Short mmCIF file of C-alpha atoms in Angstrom, two decimals:
data_model
loop_
_atom_site.label_atom_id
_atom_site.label_comp_id
_atom_site.label_asym_id
_atom_site.label_seq_id
_atom_site.Cartn_x
_atom_site.Cartn_y
_atom_site.Cartn_z
CA MET A 1 88.11 -5.84 282.79
CA ASN A 2 86.67 -5.56 286.28
CA THR A 3 86.30 -2.47 288.43
CA ILE A 4 89.35 -2.98 290.68
CA LEU A 5 91.63 -3.36 287.68
CA THR A 6 90.10 -0.22 286.14
CA ILE A 7 90.82 1.80 289.28
CA LEU A 8 94.40 0.49 289.35
CA ILE A 9 94.88 1.41 285.68
CA VAL A 10 93.60 4.95 286.29
CA VAL A 11 95.97 5.35 289.26
CA GLY A 12 98.83 4.00 287.11
CA ALA A 13 98.03 6.45 284.34
CA ILE A 14 98.05 9.35 286.82
CA ILE A 15 101.49 8.25 288.10
CA LEU A 16 102.64 7.89 284.48
CA VAL A 17 101.66 11.43 283.50
CA GLY A 18 102.98 12.78 286.82
CA ALA A 19 106.35 11.12 286.25
CA ALA A 20 106.48 12.54 282.72
CA ILE A 21 105.78 16.09 284.00
CA PHE A 22 108.37 15.60 286.77
CA ALA A 23 110.95 14.43 284.21
CA VAL A 24 110.40 17.51 282.05
CA VAL A 25 110.18 20.13 284.82
CA LYS A 26 112.93 18.93 287.22
CA ARG A 27 116.28 20.73 286.89
CA ASP A 28 118.28 17.82 288.31
CA LEU A 29 118.82 15.59 285.27
CA ILE A 30 119.58 12.43 287.27
CA LEU A 31 116.17 12.64 288.99
CA ALA A 32 114.55 13.28 285.60
CA THR A 33 116.18 10.12 284.25
CA VAL A 34 114.90 8.08 287.18
CA ALA A 35 111.40 9.46 286.45
CA THR A 36 111.66 8.19 282.84
CA SER A 37 112.52 4.74 284.15
CA VAL A 38 109.36 4.90 286.29
CA ILE A 39 107.44 5.74 283.08
CA SER A 40 108.92 2.63 281.41
CA LEU A 41 108.04 0.43 284.37
CA ILE A 42 104.38 1.49 284.38
CA LEU A 43 104.21 1.24 280.58
CA SER A 44 105.48 -2.33 280.75
CA ILE A 45 102.67 -3.19 283.21
CA PHE A 46 100.18 -1.51 280.85
CA TYR A 47 101.46 -3.57 277.91
CA PHE A 48 100.95 -6.71 279.95
CA ILE A 49 97.37 -5.69 280.81
CA LEU A 50 96.74 -4.91 277.13
CA GLN A 51 97.71 -8.54 276.25
CA ALA A 52 101.09 -7.74 274.71
CA PRO A 53 103.61 -9.81 276.74
CA ASP A 54 106.31 -9.62 274.05
CA VAL A 55 106.30 -5.84 274.12
CA ALA A 56 106.17 -5.80 277.93
CA LEU A 57 109.38 -7.88 278.09
CA THR A 58 111.18 -5.57 275.66
CA GLU A 59 110.06 -2.40 277.41
CA ALA A 60 111.06 -3.75 280.83
CA ALA A 61 114.54 -4.72 279.67
CA ILE A 62 115.31 -1.66 277.52
CA GLY A 63 113.44 1.17 279.20
CA VAL A 64 114.27 0.32 282.79
CA ALA A 65 117.87 -0.86 282.44
CA LEU A 66 119.64 0.23 279.28
CA THR A 67 118.16 3.68 278.55
CA THR A 68 118.64 4.73 282.17
CA ILE A 69 122.27 3.66 282.25
CA ILE A 70 123.25 5.49 279.04
CA PHE A 71 121.51 8.66 280.26
CA ILE A 72 123.30 8.46 283.62
CA VAL A 73 126.70 7.90 282.00
CA THR A 74 126.13 10.89 279.70
CA ILE A 75 125.01 13.13 282.58
CA ARG A 76 128.02 12.08 284.67
CA ASN A 77 130.32 13.22 281.89
CA THR A 78 128.53 16.50 281.17
CA LYS A 79 126.63 18.75 283.60
CA ARG A 80 124.26 17.36 286.18
CA PHE A 81 122.05 20.45 286.57
CA GLU A 82 120.16 22.22 283.85
CA ASP A 83 120.71 26.00 283.87
CA ASP A 84 118.56 28.62 282.18
CA MET B 1 80.07 5.52 282.28
CA SER B 2 81.09 1.93 281.68
CA ASN B 3 84.47 0.50 282.55
CA LEU B 4 85.43 0.29 278.90
CA GLN B 5 84.78 4.00 278.34
CA ILE B 6 86.88 4.94 281.38
CA LEU B 7 89.68 2.71 280.09
CA GLN B 8 89.40 4.26 276.63
CA ILE B 9 89.79 7.78 278.04
CA THR B 10 92.62 6.64 280.35
CA PHE B 11 94.76 4.85 277.78
CA TYR B 12 94.28 7.30 274.91
CA GLY B 13 94.64 10.25 277.30
CA ALA B 14 97.84 8.87 278.86
CA ALA B 15 99.40 8.16 275.46
CA ILE B 16 98.49 11.57 274.02
CA LEU B 17 99.62 13.40 277.18
CA LEU B 18 102.97 11.59 277.00
CA ILE B 19 103.38 12.74 273.39
CA ALA B 20 102.40 16.33 274.30
CA ILE B 21 104.70 16.48 277.35
CA GLY B 22 107.61 15.10 275.34
CA LEU B 23 106.94 17.61 272.57
CA TYR B 24 106.84 20.41 275.18
CA ALA B 25 110.33 19.42 276.37
CA VAL B 26 111.62 19.33 272.80
CA VAL B 27 110.13 22.74 271.92
CA THR B 28 110.86 24.83 275.03
CA LYS B 29 113.87 23.29 276.80
CA ARG B 30 117.36 24.59 276.04
CA ASN B 31 119.33 21.70 277.56
CA LEU B 32 120.33 19.07 274.99
CA ILE B 33 119.98 16.12 277.40
CA LYS B 34 116.47 17.34 278.32
CA ILE B 35 115.59 17.42 274.61
CA VAL B 36 116.76 13.82 274.13
CA LEU B 37 114.75 12.88 277.27
CA GLY B 38 111.67 14.50 275.73
CA LEU B 39 112.18 12.56 272.49
CA SER B 40 112.35 9.30 274.42
CA ILE B 41 109.11 10.18 276.31
CA MET B 42 107.39 10.91 272.97
CA ASP B 43 108.60 7.54 271.71
CA SER B 44 106.97 5.79 274.70
CA GLY B 45 103.71 7.64 274.09
CA VAL B 46 103.52 6.59 270.44
CA ASN B 47 104.22 2.96 271.41
CA LEU B 48 101.42 2.99 273.99
CA LEU B 49 99.04 4.46 271.39
CA PHE B 50 99.85 1.62 268.94
CA ILE B 51 99.28 -1.12 271.52
CA THR B 52 96.04 0.52 272.71
CA VAL B 53 94.64 0.60 269.17
CA GLY B 54 95.46 -3.11 268.74
CA TYR B 55 93.71 -4.21 271.95
CA ILE B 56 90.41 -6.13 271.75
CA SER B 57 88.47 -6.57 274.97
CA HIS B 58 87.97 -10.05 276.49
CA LYS B 59 90.61 -11.58 274.21
CA THR B 60 93.97 -13.15 275.04
CA ALA B 61 97.54 -12.60 273.92
CA PRO B 62 98.31 -13.95 270.40
CA ILE B 63 100.10 -17.11 271.54
CA PHE B 64 98.77 -20.58 270.72
CA SER B 65 100.07 -22.12 273.94
CA PRO B 66 98.97 -25.64 275.02
CA SER B 67 96.49 -24.23 277.57
CA VAL B 68 94.85 -21.98 274.95
CA MET B 69 94.61 -24.90 272.51
CA ALA B 70 93.10 -27.11 275.25
CA LYS B 71 90.46 -24.44 275.91
CA TYR B 72 89.43 -23.67 272.32
CA LYS B 73 90.22 -27.09 270.66
CA THR B 74 90.66 -25.83 267.07
CA ILE B 75 93.08 -23.25 265.68
CA HIS B 76 90.25 -21.32 264.05
CA ALA B 77 88.37 -20.91 267.35
CA ALA B 78 91.57 -19.90 269.16
CA ALA B 79 92.41 -17.33 266.47
CA GLN B 80 88.97 -15.74 266.99
CA ALA B 81 89.84 -15.13 270.66
CA MET B 82 93.09 -13.19 270.22
CA VAL B 83 94.11 -9.54 270.07
CA ASP B 84 95.67 -7.93 267.00
CA PRO B 85 99.34 -9.06 266.74
CA VAL B 86 100.45 -6.62 264.02
CA PRO B 87 100.87 -3.48 266.23
CA GLN B 88 102.73 -5.61 268.78
CA ALA B 89 105.20 -6.76 266.15
CA LEU B 90 105.71 -3.14 265.02
CA VAL B 91 106.22 -1.78 268.55
CA LEU B 92 108.58 -4.62 269.47
CA THR B 93 111.16 -3.49 266.92
CA ALA B 94 110.37 0.21 267.40
CA ILE B 95 111.45 0.04 271.07
CA VAL B 96 114.82 -1.51 270.20
CA ILE B 97 115.40 1.01 267.38
CA GLY B 98 114.39 3.82 269.76
CA PHE B 99 117.16 2.76 272.13
CA GLY B 100 119.70 2.89 269.29
CA VAL B 101 118.52 6.38 268.29
CA THR B 102 118.75 7.60 271.91
CA ALA B 103 122.28 6.23 272.22
CA VAL B 104 123.44 8.00 269.05
CA ALA B 105 121.79 11.28 270.14
CA LEU B 106 123.49 11.12 273.55
CA ALA B 107 126.86 10.40 271.90
CA LEU B 108 126.37 13.55 269.81
CA VAL B 109 125.55 15.48 273.01
CA VAL B 110 128.81 14.28 274.59
CA ARG B 111 130.78 15.31 271.49
CA LEU B 112 129.15 18.78 271.52
CA TYR B 113 129.90 19.13 275.23
CA ARG B 114 133.56 18.32 274.66
CA HIS B 115 133.77 20.82 271.81
CA HIS B 116 131.88 23.74 273.39
CA ASN B 117 131.99 22.86 277.10
CA THR B 118 128.22 23.41 277.45
CA THR B 119 124.99 21.51 276.83
CA ASN B 120 122.90 24.66 276.35
CA ILE B 121 121.63 24.85 272.78
CA ASP B 122 121.57 28.68 272.70
CA GLU B 123 125.20 29.01 273.74
CA ILE B 124 126.20 26.40 271.16
CA ARG B 125 124.30 28.31 268.47
CA ASN B 126 126.10 31.57 269.31
CA LEU B 127 129.57 30.02 269.17
CA LYS B 128 131.52 29.61 265.97
CA TRP B 129 132.48 26.08 264.90
CA MET C 1 105.62 33.95 277.77
CA LYS C 2 107.16 31.62 275.20
CA LYS C 3 106.38 28.68 277.47
CA ALA C 4 102.73 29.80 277.85
CA ILE C 5 102.31 29.95 274.06
CA ALA C 6 103.92 26.50 273.76
CA ILE C 7 101.59 25.07 276.42
CA ILE C 8 98.48 26.53 274.74
CA LEU C 9 99.50 25.22 271.31
CA LEU C 10 100.39 21.78 272.66
CA ALA C 11 97.11 21.61 274.60
CA PHE C 12 95.33 22.38 271.33
CA ILE C 13 97.26 19.61 269.54
CA ALA C 14 96.57 17.16 272.39
CA VAL C 15 92.82 17.91 272.38
CA GLU C 16 92.65 17.51 268.61
CA LEU C 17 94.54 14.20 268.75
CA PHE C 18 92.30 12.99 271.56
CA VAL C 19 89.13 13.87 269.63
CA VAL C 20 90.48 11.96 266.61
CA PHE C 21 91.56 8.89 268.57
CA TYR C 22 88.44 8.83 270.75
CA LYS C 23 86.50 7.96 267.59
CA ILE C 24 88.43 4.67 267.41
CA PRO C 25 86.42 2.44 269.77
CA PHE C 26 88.61 0.91 272.48
CA GLY C 27 88.57 -2.87 272.58
CA ALA C 28 86.54 -3.32 269.39
CA ASP C 29 87.41 -6.00 266.86
CA ARG C 30 88.68 -4.40 263.64
CA MET C 31 91.19 -6.93 262.38
CA ASN C 32 91.62 -7.44 258.65
CA VAL C 33 95.04 -8.66 257.62
CA ALA C 34 95.86 -9.82 261.15
CA ARG C 35 93.15 -12.50 260.88
CA PHE C 36 95.15 -14.09 258.06
CA TYR C 37 98.34 -13.98 260.15
CA LEU C 38 96.60 -15.52 263.18
CA GLU C 39 95.07 -18.34 261.13
CA ASN C 40 98.21 -19.15 259.18
CA SER C 41 100.99 -18.87 261.74
CA PRO C 42 100.00 -22.11 263.56
CA LYS C 43 98.66 -23.89 260.48
CA LYS C 44 101.32 -23.28 257.84
CA LEU C 45 104.37 -22.37 259.93
CA GLY C 46 103.73 -24.36 263.13
CA VAL C 47 104.64 -21.33 265.26
CA ALA C 48 102.73 -20.84 268.50
CA ASN C 49 103.63 -17.17 269.05
CA ALA C 50 101.92 -15.16 266.30
CA VAL C 51 104.04 -12.05 267.00
CA THR C 52 107.19 -14.08 266.29
CA ALA C 53 105.67 -15.39 263.06
CA ILE C 54 104.95 -11.83 261.91
CA VAL C 55 108.33 -10.41 262.95
CA VAL C 56 110.41 -13.20 261.43
CA ASN C 57 108.38 -14.63 258.57
CA PHE C 58 105.51 -12.48 257.30
CA ARG C 59 107.53 -9.28 257.75
CA GLY C 60 110.98 -10.85 257.81
CA PHE C 61 112.37 -8.45 255.24
CA ASP C 62 111.34 -5.54 257.49
CA THR C 63 113.18 -7.14 260.39
CA LEU C 64 116.33 -7.49 258.29
CA GLY C 65 116.13 -3.74 257.68
CA GLU C 66 115.56 -3.02 261.36
CA VAL C 67 118.56 -5.11 262.43
CA THR C 68 120.58 -3.17 259.86
CA VAL C 69 119.41 0.12 261.42
CA LEU C 70 120.62 -1.13 264.79
CA PHE C 71 123.97 -2.07 263.22
CA LEU C 72 124.20 1.43 261.73
CA ALA C 73 123.44 2.98 265.13
CA SER C 74 126.20 0.94 266.76
CA THR C 75 128.67 1.87 263.98
CA ALA C 76 127.73 5.55 264.14
CA LEU C 77 128.22 5.53 267.90
CA GLY C 78 131.67 4.02 267.45
CA SER C 79 132.65 6.66 264.90
CA ILE C 80 131.25 9.57 266.95
CA LEU C 81 133.11 8.48 270.10
CA PHE C 82 136.20 7.40 268.21
CA ARG C 83 139.39 6.67 270.10
CA ARG C 84 142.52 4.78 269.13
CA ARG C 85 142.56 1.15 270.25
CA GLU C 86 145.84 1.17 272.21
CA ILE C 87 144.62 4.09 274.32
CA HIS C 88 141.41 2.21 274.94
CA THR C 89 143.11 -0.93 276.20
CA ARG C 90 145.69 1.04 278.21
CA LEU C 91 143.08 3.11 279.99
CA SER C 92 140.19 0.67 280.28
CA HIS C 93 140.96 0.04 283.96
CA LEU C 94 139.99 3.66 284.61
CA ARG C 95 136.36 3.06 283.67
CA THR C 96 135.14 2.97 287.24
CA SER C 97 136.97 5.27 289.61
CA VAL C 98 136.16 3.19 292.69
CA GLU C 99 136.09 -0.57 292.93
CA ALA C 100 132.54 -1.89 293.17
CA SER C 101 131.58 -3.21 296.60
CA VAL C 102 132.31 -6.81 297.49
CA ILE C 103 128.61 -7.69 297.56
CA VAL C 104 128.16 -6.58 293.96
CA ARG C 105 131.26 -8.44 292.78
CA ILE C 106 130.43 -11.74 294.50
CA ALA C 107 126.75 -11.53 293.50
CA GLY C 108 127.85 -10.91 289.93
CA ARG C 109 129.59 -14.28 289.80
CA PHE C 110 126.29 -16.01 290.58
CA LEU C 111 123.93 -13.71 288.72
CA VAL C 112 125.65 -13.08 285.38
CA PRO C 113 125.61 -16.72 284.18
CA LEU C 114 121.95 -16.94 285.19
CA ILE C 115 121.10 -13.71 283.35
CA ILE C 116 122.83 -14.96 280.19
CA LEU C 117 121.08 -18.32 280.53
CA LEU C 118 117.72 -16.54 280.84
CA GLY C 119 118.49 -14.52 277.72
CA ALA C 120 119.39 -17.67 275.78
CA TYR C 121 116.19 -19.37 277.02
CA VAL C 122 114.10 -16.39 275.92
CA PHE C 123 115.43 -16.36 272.36
CA ILE C 124 115.56 -20.14 271.87
CA HIS C 125 111.89 -20.42 272.94
CA GLY C 126 110.92 -17.31 270.94
CA HIS C 127 108.43 -19.24 268.79
CA LEU C 128 106.67 -20.86 271.78
CA THR C 129 106.56 -18.32 274.62
CA PRO C 130 106.57 -14.51 274.82
CA GLY C 131 109.98 -13.22 273.93
CA GLY C 132 112.41 -13.81 271.14
CA GLY C 133 115.62 -12.57 269.60
CA PHE C 134 115.18 -8.91 270.49
CA GLN C 135 114.23 -9.50 274.13
CA GLY C 136 116.82 -12.25 274.66
CA GLY C 137 119.54 -10.12 273.11
CA VAL C 138 118.65 -7.21 275.39
CA ILE C 139 118.72 -9.47 278.46
CA ILE C 140 122.18 -10.80 277.52
CA ALA C 141 123.41 -7.23 277.00
CA THR C 142 122.15 -6.43 280.52
CA GLY C 143 124.33 -9.27 281.84
CA PHE C 144 127.40 -7.83 280.13
CA LEU C 145 126.47 -4.40 281.50
CA PHE C 146 126.63 -5.91 284.99
CA LEU C 147 130.14 -7.22 284.26
CA LEU C 148 131.27 -3.86 282.86
CA LEU C 149 130.01 -2.00 285.92
CA ALA C 150 131.11 -4.46 288.60
CA TYR C 151 134.62 -5.45 287.51
CA ARG C 152 137.32 -2.92 286.73
CA LYS C 153 139.45 -5.34 284.77
CA PHE C 154 136.67 -6.68 282.55
CA THR C 155 137.13 -5.54 278.95
CA ILE C 156 135.24 -6.51 275.82
CA GLU C 157 137.23 -7.32 272.71
CA HIS C 158 135.58 -5.36 269.90
CA ARG C 159 136.93 -7.80 267.33
CA THR C 160 134.92 -10.64 268.94
CA ILE C 161 131.76 -8.51 268.99
CA THR C 162 132.17 -7.62 265.31
CA PHE C 163 132.78 -11.30 264.47
CA VAL C 164 129.65 -12.54 266.31
CA GLU C 165 127.58 -9.75 264.81
CA SER C 166 128.72 -10.37 261.24
CA LEU C 167 128.29 -14.12 261.59
CA ALA C 168 124.72 -13.68 262.87
CA GLY C 169 123.93 -11.21 260.08
CA ILE C 170 125.34 -13.56 257.43
CA THR C 171 123.30 -16.44 258.89
CA PHE C 172 120.11 -14.36 258.69
CA ALA C 173 120.70 -13.29 255.09
CA GLY C 174 122.07 -16.73 254.12
CA ILE C 175 118.98 -18.57 255.36
CA GLY C 176 116.92 -16.13 253.33
CA LEU C 177 119.01 -16.75 250.22
CA ILE C 178 118.74 -20.56 250.54
CA GLY C 179 115.00 -20.05 250.06
CA ILE C 180 115.68 -18.40 246.69
CA PHE C 181 118.00 -21.23 245.59
CA LEU C 182 115.30 -23.79 246.44
CA GLY C 183 112.88 -22.04 244.09
CA LYS C 184 110.92 -20.09 246.72
CA THR C 185 111.02 -16.43 247.73
CA PHE C 186 113.49 -14.66 249.99
CA LEU C 187 113.08 -15.74 253.66
CA GLU C 188 110.36 -18.27 252.80
CA ASN C 189 110.16 -21.33 255.03
CA PHE C 190 111.82 -24.37 253.43
CA LEU C 191 112.09 -26.71 256.43
CA PRO C 192 109.19 -28.90 257.65
CA ALA C 193 106.85 -26.98 259.97
CA GLY C 194 106.64 -29.70 262.63
CA LYS C 195 104.08 -30.08 265.38
CA LEU C 196 102.63 -27.01 267.10
CA ASN C 197 104.21 -26.23 270.50
CA ASP C 198 107.24 -28.48 269.96
CA LEU C 199 110.68 -26.98 270.51
CA LEU C 200 111.75 -28.23 267.08
CA SER C 201 108.93 -26.65 265.12
CA GLY C 202 108.44 -23.66 262.92
CA GLY C 203 111.00 -24.49 260.22
CA ILE C 204 113.54 -21.69 259.79
CA ILE C 205 111.90 -19.30 262.26
CA PRO C 206 113.76 -20.44 265.43
CA LEU C 207 117.06 -20.42 263.51
CA ILE C 208 116.53 -16.85 262.33
CA TYR C 209 115.42 -15.69 265.77
CA ILE C 210 118.52 -17.22 267.37
CA ALA C 211 120.65 -15.36 264.81
CA ILE C 212 118.77 -12.13 265.63
CA GLY C 213 119.34 -12.80 269.34
CA PHE C 214 123.11 -13.06 268.89
CA LYS C 215 123.16 -10.01 266.64
CA VAL C 216 121.14 -7.81 269.00
CA ALA C 217 123.17 -8.96 272.02
CA ALA C 218 126.47 -8.18 270.26
CA GLU C 219 125.27 -4.82 268.99
CA LEU C 220 123.86 -3.63 272.32
CA THR C 221 126.94 -4.83 274.21
CA GLY C 222 129.08 -2.88 271.77
CA ILE C 223 126.90 0.23 272.24
CA LEU C 224 127.12 -0.06 276.05
CA ASP C 225 130.88 -0.58 275.98
CA THR C 226 131.33 2.49 273.75
CA VAL C 227 129.05 4.64 275.90
CA LEU C 228 130.75 3.55 279.13
CA SER C 229 134.14 4.34 277.62
CA ILE C 230 133.16 8.06 277.65
CA SER C 231 134.22 8.19 281.30
CA ILE C 232 137.71 7.03 280.39
CA ASP C 233 138.31 10.19 278.37
CA VAL C 234 137.36 12.39 281.32
CA LYS C 235 139.71 10.43 283.59
CA GLN C 236 142.45 10.73 280.99
CA LYS C 237 142.10 14.54 280.96
CA GLU C 238 142.33 14.62 284.77
CA ILE C 239 145.51 12.53 284.67
CA GLU C 240 147.03 14.74 281.99
CA SER C 241 146.29 17.92 283.95
CA GLN C 242 147.79 16.36 287.09
CA THR C 243 150.98 15.34 285.30
CA GLU C 244 151.27 18.86 283.85
CA LYS C 245 151.00 20.30 287.36
CA ASN C 246 153.65 17.91 288.62
CA GLU C 247 156.03 18.84 285.84
#
């Protein structure tokens, strides 16, 4: 893999870990859920770079659409904010 | 440091950090939805680790498409130029199963919320059933 | 304090894991059994996508178990969020409190058939291109999710979902059993392999993947319908409290 792609992958990994920390720390659960869908999006690009197009398709469809929607429906019917 | 070494640190580091961050949410958080969120992040980390272990540099995806066959002529030569397909097949089903597990866990959270009117695990523990 | 201890312990675990995994060289060739799969999936089975060959044929029994796990998840979800059927049909118009905007509804008419067509394409060509039953099923479920969110009156008949799901499951197991009756093993290929990269190639593999596609689509649509029906209960409570106030 060439240098430009390497730099892009490192930036993507930083966003990935940042989104994961945001999802865990943030008290607003809706924003945390959106952060997990960002994680799924970047992971699906990583799977494509790692020559796994089948897995990339699955991750894009499930992680970005379906997991997010069931989390949002659950949060809408319980409490939106996490209290200590 | 070569590109490959940087990529090795990046991919393994990202996968292991995802597992650790998810585990942190599961261990310290008191909100049930946050715990399920942490489990799903851990799931993603394990999947990334599997795919990273199966990757072989300068090789293509394991699909014998017409363009690949035109480039390598024989099946044997094409098979030499492909990444490991076994982890991909494992992760493919693991993602779908992970969605099912998340859905069941969230349904349980909704049931607990209706019963106790809270999603805090400490308050639920103190209440009588 | 508790969080600090957790962070220190998890950092220790992460460092240990990293040291262990750093010893596995990234991008090095260490295939053993996979070499056999890669050589034999185009030669013996006539399947271009090696991942499909592994999921459906070499580890087909595994996949049968995994589809069963998904079925169990969908059943468990239904029993956890149980509600009587007449209440469900009576209150299903309460799923979305506000009507979706006109842009979403009109766009849905054009998009949903295309989404379902894409899903069908993905699982019919599962043995040639990336994708297959799992991905196609998920894409079709996304199309039904669009319908459930955009239209208030759209309901899914659970009897139809159960029928499609059982039929697909029976097809999967039945194709496997035909192999036994023809003197081979369970899920072994008994149809001619055909030419590589033809649509009609791969013997029983496209048939099984189409069955998996229908099964996954039905199961995930059922899961989404059950999860979205949670909101109906909340609405029902609001209505009940309002009627009590009025009385």
